[in-house]
XYZ file of C-alpha atoms in Angstrom:
582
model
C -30.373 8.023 69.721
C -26.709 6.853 69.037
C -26.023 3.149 68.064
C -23.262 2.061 69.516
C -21.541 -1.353 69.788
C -17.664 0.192 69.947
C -17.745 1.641 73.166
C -14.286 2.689 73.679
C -13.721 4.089 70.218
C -17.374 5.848 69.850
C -16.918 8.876 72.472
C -16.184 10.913 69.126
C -20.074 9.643 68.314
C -21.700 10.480 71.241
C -19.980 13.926 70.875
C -21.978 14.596 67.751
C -24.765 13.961 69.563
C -24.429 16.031 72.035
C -23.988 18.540 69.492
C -26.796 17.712 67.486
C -29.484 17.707 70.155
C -28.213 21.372 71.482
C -28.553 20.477 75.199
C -31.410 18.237 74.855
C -31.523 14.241 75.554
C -28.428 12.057 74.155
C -29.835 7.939 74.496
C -27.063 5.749 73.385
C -28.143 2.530 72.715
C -25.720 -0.258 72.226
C -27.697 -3.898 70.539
C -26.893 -7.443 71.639
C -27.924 -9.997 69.269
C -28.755 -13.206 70.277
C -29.142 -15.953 67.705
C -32.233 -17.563 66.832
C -31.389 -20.766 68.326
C -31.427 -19.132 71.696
C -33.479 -17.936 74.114
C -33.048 -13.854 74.296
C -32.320 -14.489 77.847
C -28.989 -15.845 77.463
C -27.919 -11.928 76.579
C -27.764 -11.072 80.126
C -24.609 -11.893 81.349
C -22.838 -9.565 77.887
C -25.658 -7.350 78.531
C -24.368 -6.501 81.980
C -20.538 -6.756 80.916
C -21.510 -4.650 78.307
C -24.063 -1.902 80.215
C -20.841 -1.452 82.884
C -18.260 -0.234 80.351
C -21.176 2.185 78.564
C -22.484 3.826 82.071
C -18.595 4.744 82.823
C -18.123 6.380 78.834
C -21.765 8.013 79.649
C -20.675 9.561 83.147
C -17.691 10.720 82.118
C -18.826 12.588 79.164
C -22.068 13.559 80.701
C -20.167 15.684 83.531
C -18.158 17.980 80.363
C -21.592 19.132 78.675
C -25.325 20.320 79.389
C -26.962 17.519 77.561
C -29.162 15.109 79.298
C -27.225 11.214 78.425
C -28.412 8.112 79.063
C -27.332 4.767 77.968
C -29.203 1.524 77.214
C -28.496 -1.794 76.397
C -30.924 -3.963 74.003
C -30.882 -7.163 73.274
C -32.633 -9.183 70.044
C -32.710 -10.778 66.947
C -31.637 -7.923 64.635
C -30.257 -4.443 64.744
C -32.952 -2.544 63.025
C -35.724 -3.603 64.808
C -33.766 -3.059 68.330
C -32.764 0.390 66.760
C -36.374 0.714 65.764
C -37.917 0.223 69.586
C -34.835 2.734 71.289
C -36.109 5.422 68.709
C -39.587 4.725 69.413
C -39.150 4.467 73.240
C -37.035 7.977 73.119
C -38.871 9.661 70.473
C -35.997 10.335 68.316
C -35.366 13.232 66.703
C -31.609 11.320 64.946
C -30.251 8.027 64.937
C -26.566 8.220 65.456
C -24.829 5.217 64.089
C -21.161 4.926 64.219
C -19.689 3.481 60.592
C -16.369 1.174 60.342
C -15.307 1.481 56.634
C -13.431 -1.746 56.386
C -16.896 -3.754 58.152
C -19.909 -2.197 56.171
C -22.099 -5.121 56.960
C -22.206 -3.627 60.445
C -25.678 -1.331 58.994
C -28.137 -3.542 57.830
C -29.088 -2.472 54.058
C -32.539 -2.569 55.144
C -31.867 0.022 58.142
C -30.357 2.134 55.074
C -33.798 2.036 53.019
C -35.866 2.380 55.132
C -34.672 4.539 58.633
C -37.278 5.081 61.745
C -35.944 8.330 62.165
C -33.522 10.916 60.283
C -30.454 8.424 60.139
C -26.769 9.585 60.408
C -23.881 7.600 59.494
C -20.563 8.735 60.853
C -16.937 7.838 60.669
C -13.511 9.406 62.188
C -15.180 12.652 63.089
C -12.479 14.833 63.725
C -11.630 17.065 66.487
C -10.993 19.903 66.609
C -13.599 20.797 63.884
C -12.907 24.106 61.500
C -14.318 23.487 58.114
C -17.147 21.363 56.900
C -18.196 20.803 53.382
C -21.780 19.913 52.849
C -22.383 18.682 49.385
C -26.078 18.537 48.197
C -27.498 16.838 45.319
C -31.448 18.274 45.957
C -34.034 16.194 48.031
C -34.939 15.430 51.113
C -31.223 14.076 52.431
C -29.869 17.008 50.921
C -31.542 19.510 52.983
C -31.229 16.854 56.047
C -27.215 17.592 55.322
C -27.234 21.110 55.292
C -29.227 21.032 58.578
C -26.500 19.064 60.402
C -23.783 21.317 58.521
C -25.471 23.878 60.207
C -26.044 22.874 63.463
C -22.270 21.420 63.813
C -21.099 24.686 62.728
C -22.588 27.094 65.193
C -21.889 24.282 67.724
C -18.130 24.011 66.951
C -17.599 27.691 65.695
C -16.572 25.862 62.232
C -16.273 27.191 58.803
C -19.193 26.087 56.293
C -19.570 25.355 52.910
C -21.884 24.359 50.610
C -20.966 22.715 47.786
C -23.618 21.723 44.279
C -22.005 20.129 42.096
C -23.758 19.453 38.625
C -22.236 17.613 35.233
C -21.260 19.513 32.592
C -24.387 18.753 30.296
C -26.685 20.327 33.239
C -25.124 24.237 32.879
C -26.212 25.820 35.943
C -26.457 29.031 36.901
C -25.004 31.400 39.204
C -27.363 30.331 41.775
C -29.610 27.780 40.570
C -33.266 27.642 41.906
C -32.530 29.932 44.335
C -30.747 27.862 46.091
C -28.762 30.133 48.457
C -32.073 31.207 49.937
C -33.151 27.605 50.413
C -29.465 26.855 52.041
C -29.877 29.723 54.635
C -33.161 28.848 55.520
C -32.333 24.976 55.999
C -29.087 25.459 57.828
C -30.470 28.375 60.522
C -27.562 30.044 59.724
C -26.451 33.604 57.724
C -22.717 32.989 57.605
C -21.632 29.634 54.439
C -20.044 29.547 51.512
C -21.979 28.401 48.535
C -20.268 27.131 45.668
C -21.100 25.179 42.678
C -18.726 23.243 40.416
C -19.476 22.146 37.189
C -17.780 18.852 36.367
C -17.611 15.844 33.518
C -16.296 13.207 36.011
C -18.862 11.513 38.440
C -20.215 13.866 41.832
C -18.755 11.468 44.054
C -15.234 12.025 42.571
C -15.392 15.604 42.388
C -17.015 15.726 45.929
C -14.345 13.555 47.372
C -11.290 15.797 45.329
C -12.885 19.239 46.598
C -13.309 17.310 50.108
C -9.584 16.936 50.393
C -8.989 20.618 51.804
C -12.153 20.078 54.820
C -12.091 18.402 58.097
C -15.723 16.862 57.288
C -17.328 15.546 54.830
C -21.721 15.510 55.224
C -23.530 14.057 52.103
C -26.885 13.136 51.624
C -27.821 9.376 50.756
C -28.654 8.654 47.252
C -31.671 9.136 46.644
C -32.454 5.588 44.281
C -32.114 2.567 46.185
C -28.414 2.087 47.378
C -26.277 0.429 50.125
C -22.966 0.870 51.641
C -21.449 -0.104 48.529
C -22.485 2.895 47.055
C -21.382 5.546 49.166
C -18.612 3.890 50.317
C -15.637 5.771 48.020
C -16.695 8.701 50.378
C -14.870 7.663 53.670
C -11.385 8.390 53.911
C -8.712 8.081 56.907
C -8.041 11.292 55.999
C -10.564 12.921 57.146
C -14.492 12.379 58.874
C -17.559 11.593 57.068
C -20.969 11.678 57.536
C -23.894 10.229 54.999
C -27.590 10.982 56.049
C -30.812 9.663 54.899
C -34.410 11.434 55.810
C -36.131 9.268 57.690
C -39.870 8.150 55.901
C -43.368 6.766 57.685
C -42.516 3.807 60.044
C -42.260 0.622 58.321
C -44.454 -1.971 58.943
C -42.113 -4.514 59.134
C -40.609 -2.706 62.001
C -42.920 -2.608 65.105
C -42.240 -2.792 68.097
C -42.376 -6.491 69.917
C -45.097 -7.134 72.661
C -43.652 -7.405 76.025
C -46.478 -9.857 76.704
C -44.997 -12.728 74.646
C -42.179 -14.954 75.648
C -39.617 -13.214 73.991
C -40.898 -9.963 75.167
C -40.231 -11.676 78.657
C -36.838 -13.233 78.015
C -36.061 -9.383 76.598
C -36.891 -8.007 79.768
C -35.103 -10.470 81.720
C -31.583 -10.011 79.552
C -31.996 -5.678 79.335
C -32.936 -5.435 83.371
C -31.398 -7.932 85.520
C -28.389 -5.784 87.098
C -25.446 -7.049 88.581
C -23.865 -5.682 91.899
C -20.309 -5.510 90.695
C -22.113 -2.685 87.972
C -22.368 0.442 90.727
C -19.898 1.933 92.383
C -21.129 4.173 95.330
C -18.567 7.046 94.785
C -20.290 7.279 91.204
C -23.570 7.027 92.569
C -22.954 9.523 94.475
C -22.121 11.760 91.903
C -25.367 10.734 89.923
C -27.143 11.405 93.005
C -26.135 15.154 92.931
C -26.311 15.575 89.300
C -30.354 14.937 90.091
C -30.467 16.468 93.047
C -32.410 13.458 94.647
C -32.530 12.481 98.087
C -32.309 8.967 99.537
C -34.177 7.255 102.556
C -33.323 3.687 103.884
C -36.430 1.900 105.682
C -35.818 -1.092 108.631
C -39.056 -2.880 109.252
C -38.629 -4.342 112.642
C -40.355 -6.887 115.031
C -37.719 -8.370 117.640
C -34.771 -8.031 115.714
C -32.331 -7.304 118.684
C -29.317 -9.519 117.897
C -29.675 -8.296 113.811
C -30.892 -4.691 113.623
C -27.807 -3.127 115.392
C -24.763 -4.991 112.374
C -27.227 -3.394 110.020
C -27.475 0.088 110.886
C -24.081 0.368 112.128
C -22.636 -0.969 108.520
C -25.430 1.539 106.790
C -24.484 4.443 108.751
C -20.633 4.197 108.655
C -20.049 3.126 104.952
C -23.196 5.316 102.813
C -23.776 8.279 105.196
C -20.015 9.170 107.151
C -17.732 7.831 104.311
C -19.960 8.209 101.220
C -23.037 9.836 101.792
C -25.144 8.366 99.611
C -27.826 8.033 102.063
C -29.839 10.624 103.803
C -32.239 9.459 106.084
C -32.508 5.744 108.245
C -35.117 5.225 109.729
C -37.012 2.185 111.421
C -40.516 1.127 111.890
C -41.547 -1.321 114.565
C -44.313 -3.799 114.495
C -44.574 -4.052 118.433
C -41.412 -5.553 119.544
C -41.199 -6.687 123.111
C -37.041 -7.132 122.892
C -34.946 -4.602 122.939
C -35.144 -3.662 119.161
C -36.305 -0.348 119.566
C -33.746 0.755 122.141
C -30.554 -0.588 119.601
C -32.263 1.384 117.328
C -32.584 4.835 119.069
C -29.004 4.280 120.422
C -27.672 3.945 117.015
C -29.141 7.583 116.560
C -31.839 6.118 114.322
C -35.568 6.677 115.058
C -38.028 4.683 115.793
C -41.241 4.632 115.220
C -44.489 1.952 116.059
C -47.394 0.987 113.454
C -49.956 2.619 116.097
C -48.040 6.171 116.181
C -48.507 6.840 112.207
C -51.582 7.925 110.441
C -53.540 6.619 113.943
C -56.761 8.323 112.307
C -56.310 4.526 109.887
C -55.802 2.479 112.723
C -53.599 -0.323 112.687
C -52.557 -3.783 111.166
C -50.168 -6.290 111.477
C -47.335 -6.897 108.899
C -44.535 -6.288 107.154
C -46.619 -4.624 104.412
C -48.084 -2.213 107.261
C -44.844 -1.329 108.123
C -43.831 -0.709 104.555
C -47.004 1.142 103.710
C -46.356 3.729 106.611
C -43.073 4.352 106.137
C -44.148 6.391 103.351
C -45.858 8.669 105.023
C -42.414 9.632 107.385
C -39.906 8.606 104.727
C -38.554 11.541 102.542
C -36.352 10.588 100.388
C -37.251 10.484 96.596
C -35.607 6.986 96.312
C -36.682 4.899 99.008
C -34.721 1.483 100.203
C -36.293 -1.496 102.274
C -33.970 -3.837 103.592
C -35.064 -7.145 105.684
C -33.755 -6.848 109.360
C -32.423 -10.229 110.126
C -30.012 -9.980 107.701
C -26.616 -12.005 109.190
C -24.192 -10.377 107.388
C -25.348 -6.820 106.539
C -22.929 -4.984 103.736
C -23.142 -1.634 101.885
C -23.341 -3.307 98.516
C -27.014 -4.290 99.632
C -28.152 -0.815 99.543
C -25.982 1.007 96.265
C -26.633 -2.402 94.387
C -30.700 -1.269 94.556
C -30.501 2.017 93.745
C -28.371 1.689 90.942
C -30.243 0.766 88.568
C -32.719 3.608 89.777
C -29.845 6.197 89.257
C -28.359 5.446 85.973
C -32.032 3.990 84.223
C -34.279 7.026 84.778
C -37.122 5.069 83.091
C -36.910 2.567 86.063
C -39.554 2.841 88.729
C -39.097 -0.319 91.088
C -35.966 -2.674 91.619
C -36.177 -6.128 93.275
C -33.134 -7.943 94.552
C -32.292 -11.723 94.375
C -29.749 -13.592 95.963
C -28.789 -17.027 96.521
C -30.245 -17.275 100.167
C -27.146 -19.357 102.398
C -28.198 -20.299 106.098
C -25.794 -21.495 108.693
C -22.776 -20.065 109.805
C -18.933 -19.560 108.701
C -18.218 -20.809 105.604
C -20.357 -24.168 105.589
C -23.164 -22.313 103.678
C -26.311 -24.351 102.310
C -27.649 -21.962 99.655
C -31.169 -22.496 97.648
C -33.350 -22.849 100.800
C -34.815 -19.170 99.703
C -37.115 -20.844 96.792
C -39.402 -22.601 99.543
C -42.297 -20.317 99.538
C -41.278 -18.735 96.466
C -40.623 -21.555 93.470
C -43.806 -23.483 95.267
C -46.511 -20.816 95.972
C -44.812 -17.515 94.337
C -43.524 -18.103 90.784
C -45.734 -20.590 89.754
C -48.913 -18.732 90.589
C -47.376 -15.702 88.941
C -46.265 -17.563 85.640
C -49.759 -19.071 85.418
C -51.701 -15.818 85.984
C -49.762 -12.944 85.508
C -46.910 -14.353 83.540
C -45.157 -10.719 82.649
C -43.349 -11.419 85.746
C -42.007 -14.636 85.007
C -38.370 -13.379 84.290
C -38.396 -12.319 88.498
C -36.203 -14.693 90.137
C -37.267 -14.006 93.595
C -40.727 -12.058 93.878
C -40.897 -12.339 97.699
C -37.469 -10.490 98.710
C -37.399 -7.891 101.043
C -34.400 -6.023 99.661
C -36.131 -3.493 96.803
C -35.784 0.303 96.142
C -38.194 2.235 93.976
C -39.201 6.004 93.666
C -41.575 7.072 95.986
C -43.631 9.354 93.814
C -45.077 5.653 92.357
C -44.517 3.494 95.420
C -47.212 6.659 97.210
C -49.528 5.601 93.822
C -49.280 1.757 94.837
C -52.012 0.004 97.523
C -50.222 -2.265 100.024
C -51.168 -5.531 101.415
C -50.518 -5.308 105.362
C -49.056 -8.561 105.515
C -46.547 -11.140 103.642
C -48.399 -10.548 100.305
C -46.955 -7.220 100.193
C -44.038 -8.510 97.906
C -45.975 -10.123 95.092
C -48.728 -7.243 95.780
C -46.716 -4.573 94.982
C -44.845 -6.216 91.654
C -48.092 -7.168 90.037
C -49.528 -3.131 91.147
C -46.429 -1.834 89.529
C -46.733 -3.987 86.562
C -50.187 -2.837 85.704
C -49.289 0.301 86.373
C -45.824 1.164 84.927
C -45.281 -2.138 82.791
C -42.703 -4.329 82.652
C -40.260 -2.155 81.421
C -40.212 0.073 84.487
C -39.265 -2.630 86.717
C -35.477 -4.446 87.029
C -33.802 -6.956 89.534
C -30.141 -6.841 90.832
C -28.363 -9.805 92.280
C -27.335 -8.817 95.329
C -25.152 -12.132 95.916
C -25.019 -14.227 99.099
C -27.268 -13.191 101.506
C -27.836 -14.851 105.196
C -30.939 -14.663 107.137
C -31.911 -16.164 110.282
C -33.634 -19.793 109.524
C -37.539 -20.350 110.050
C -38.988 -23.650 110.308
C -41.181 -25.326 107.348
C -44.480 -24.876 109.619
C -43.998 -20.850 109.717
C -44.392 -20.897 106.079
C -47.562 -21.524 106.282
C -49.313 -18.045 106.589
C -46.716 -16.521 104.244
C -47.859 -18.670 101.640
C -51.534 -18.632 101.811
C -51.101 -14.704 102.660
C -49.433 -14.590 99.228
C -51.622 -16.758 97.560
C -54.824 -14.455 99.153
C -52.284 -11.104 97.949
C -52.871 -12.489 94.103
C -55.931 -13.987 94.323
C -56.991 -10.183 95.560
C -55.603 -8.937 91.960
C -56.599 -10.995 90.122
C -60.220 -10.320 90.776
C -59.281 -6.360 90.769
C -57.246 -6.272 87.221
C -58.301 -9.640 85.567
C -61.810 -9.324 86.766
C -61.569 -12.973 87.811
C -64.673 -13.831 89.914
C -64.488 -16.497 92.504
C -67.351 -18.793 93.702
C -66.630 -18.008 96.671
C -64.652 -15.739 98.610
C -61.233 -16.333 100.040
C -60.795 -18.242 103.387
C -59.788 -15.677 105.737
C -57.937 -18.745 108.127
C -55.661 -21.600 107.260
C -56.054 -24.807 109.078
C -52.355 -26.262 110.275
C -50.859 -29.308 111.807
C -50.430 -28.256 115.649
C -46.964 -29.731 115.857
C -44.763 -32.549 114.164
C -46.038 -35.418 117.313
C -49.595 -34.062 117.979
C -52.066 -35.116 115.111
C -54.832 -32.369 115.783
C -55.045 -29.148 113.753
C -55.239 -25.637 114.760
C -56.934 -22.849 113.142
C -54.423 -19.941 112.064
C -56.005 -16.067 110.634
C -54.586 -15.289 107.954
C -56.405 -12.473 106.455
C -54.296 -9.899 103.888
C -55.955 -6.431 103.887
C -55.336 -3.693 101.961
C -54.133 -0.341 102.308
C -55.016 2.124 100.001
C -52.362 4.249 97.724
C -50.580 6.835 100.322
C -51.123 9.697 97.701
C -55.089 9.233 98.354
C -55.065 9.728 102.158
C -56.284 13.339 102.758
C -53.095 13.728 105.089
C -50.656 12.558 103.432
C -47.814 15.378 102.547
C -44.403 15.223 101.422
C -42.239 15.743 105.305
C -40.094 17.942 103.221
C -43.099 20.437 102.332
């Protein structure tokens, strides 16, 4: 794990990394704190600002090298116990942290004493590399030192030393407590110097004079209590340093926070709420080969000829002829009696009808039907739904969803928000989107499953995820299918595998107040349904399968609507179900 909060001067630091893991996984981790006076939340706009200019020092290095990089951004309180979670979440072998001399309240003194993992503190590493000292002063941090010496050695094809030096009243011997032996087998390697030096002035000074002549400088921490303060005649401009400390039993004091409470929330919200401007889809790309992943973009359809046609046309042109980011479009049709399905096929894009997959399961009505079978003919490992009466359709819609999928391999599921804008040009009303979802949506979820609090729009129909745990997930058949799937995910995955992007403006054709209706009792039915299933919530009585409306605004009788949300099981447990590509 490497600490960072100096981006642009820390590639030097995630270099060491890479050579210290030996083609294994680099996390670099860069902290946000946020002061106690404010909600952890307010970290999201620097957290994005921040997470851009990482990703592009992470891609760059990460196509020069074998090792596995990621980077993260945390926000909280304090560094160590942020530090603390990213070595616990990546099951750290080293925490990197990068050292300014001239600021050494930048490392907590309690990080110092008491380390979740073997700790390395580094400063103006140099490059190239061709000698390293390692000077030892027995104990755990000294062997810790000689291990890095070694591993940086055979890594850089540098010259080792190592270096015991002892005061003149101790009178060692040629090689004291057999240390050469102990040396070899702690740095994995045959080929070092060892050398002793017998000396009245203090080991730091002799350390740093015999240092002079090396490119780098490793040291083990003191092994009584100590702080920066202590080690800090060690760094020089002239050349690198590094100080290590063995890492000890995990703190109590240092556990890592509950993602249930509040602040676990307003965590969430600050480390996964993406921005659009973040991805660029040249760079996606690029991640996209690097993983050798394939990508599938799903249109659910009922009589979206005037809309459908923009869409795929903008899809097909920008992210598979220009940039090919996707590989597959494909649309599924709830019965359409316009000419939706012909656009479609015209376009080159197939169609297919509700009734034509799985048959053997029959057939429902809804979007989530739709969504639920397009797993079964959808390939791709990343899977995108857009909604189909979009206005203004634009590429960003699509690489803005997956990526947060490409660059956060942890993420399962990504939901995008917008500010929803109806009418036409420029004379945009905008905030019309929260109808169903600020009065039936987000409060029921805040009230009964309130890990989901931090999503600012539940209900949209713009959302990637990764189909091996979308194919794990049940479906709703109808509206619920949104707030169905987020709350399946959640129990499943946890918060942490789930993100939203803002995806900006977005324009979609207008429904009156009375269609809302059904959406909202179908979502209200999608979480009553879970929470009887994970909450083991029982009812008195079961849900109303109909919803009794007003007929229209100037008749004053009521009509009897069905509403009824059923469920389709997970994909994966349908005896048929197969990946198309084999």
């Amino acid at each position: 794990v490497v600490a960072s909060n100096r981006l642009e001067e820390d590639s030097e630091l995630l270099d060491l990394g890479v050579a210290l893991c030996a083609g294994g996984k680099v996390a670099v981790t860069s902290v946000i704190q946020v002061p106690e006076d404010l909600p952890l939340s307010d970290g999201a706009a620097m957290a994005i600002r921040r997470r851009k200019q990482m990703d592009e020092l992470v891609f760059v290095r990460q196509a020069h090298g074998n090792a596995k990089i990621t980077a993260e951004i945390l926000v909280g309180r304090n560094i160590q116990t942020e530090l603390t979670r990213a070595v616990a979440d990546e099951k750290g072998d080293f925490l990197l942290v990068g050292l300014d001399p001239l600021t050494p309240g930048a490392v907590p003194s309690r990080l110092l004493a008491e380390p979740p993992a073997d700790l390395v503190l580094a400063s103006g590493l140099p490059s190239p590399l061709r000698r390293i000292l390692v000077a030892v002063r027995g104990g755990p941090n000294a062997e810790l030192a000689i291990k890095i010496g070694g591993i940086l050695a055979q890594e850089k094809g540098a010259e080792l030393t190592v270096l015991h030096v002892f005061r003149d009243t101790a009178q060692p011997k040629n090689d004291p407590h057999g240390e050469r032996a102990a040396v070899q087998r702690a740095s994995g390697s045959p080929s070092f110097f060892f050398q002793t030096v017998l000396t009245p002035e203090t080991p730091d000074k002799a350390i740093t004079t015999t240092a002079a002549n090396y490119d780098l400088l490793i040291v083990g921490a003191p092994a009584k209590p100590w702080d920066f303060a202590s080690i800090q005649p060690l760094f020089t401009p002239e050349r690198g340093t590094i100080v290590v400390k063995a890492s000890q039993s995990l703190p109590l004091w240092l556990q890592k926070p509950s993602a249930q409470s509040n602040s676990g929330i307003d965590r969430w919200f600050a480390e996964n709420t993406f921005s659009d401007e973040e991805f660029d889809p040249e760079r996606l790309l690029t991640l996209k080969k690097r993983a050798g992943a394939t990508i599938s973009l799903g249109l659910p359809t009922l009589n979206e000829a005037e809309t459908i046609g923009p869409i795929i046309e903008t899809m097909q042109q920008a992210l598979m002829n220009e940039i090919p980011l996707l590989d597959q479009i494909v649309c599924f049709d709830g019965g359409s009696d316009d000419k939706t399905p012909y656009v479609c096929r015209d376009l080159g894009v197939p169609v297919y009808r509700h009734r034509d997959i799985l048959p053997a399961h029959g057939t429902r009505h809804g979007k989530g039907e739709a969504l639920w079978k397009s797993l079964a003919v959808l390939s791709g490992d990343l899977v995108v739904w857009l909604d189909t009466d979009l206005l203004d359709p634009r590429p960003s819609l699509v690489h803005s969803l997956l990526g947060p999928l490409l660059v956060r391999p942890r993420l399962q599921y990504v939901k995008g928000y917008s500010s929803r804008a109806l009418g036409e040009g420029d004379d945009l009303v905008a905030g019309d989107r929260a109808r169903v979802t600020e009065l039936t949506a987000r409060p029921l979820l805040n009230l009964f499953f309130p890990e989901l609090a931090g999503f600012l729009q539940p209900l949209s129909g713009q959302c990637a995820g990764r189909r091996a745990a979308l194919t794990q997930m049940p479906f709703s058949t109808g509206h619920g299918v949104e707030a169905g799937l987020l709350i399946d995910l959640l129990e499943r995955f946890g918060l942490p595998a789930l993100g939203q992007v803002n995806l900006g403006h977005l324009r979609h054709r207008h429904r009156p107040a009375t269609d809302l209706g059904p959406v909202s009792f179908a979502v209200l039915q999608t979480i009553v349904n879970r929470l009887e299933r994970w909450k083991r919530l029982s009812l008195l009585s079961p849900v109303n399968r109909s919803e009794l409306a007003l007929r229209s605004q100037n008749q004053l009788s009521l009509s009897r609507r069905k509403v009824e949300e059923t469920q389709r099981p997970p994909m994966v447990t349908l005896p048929e179900f197969g990946r198309p590509r084999g």
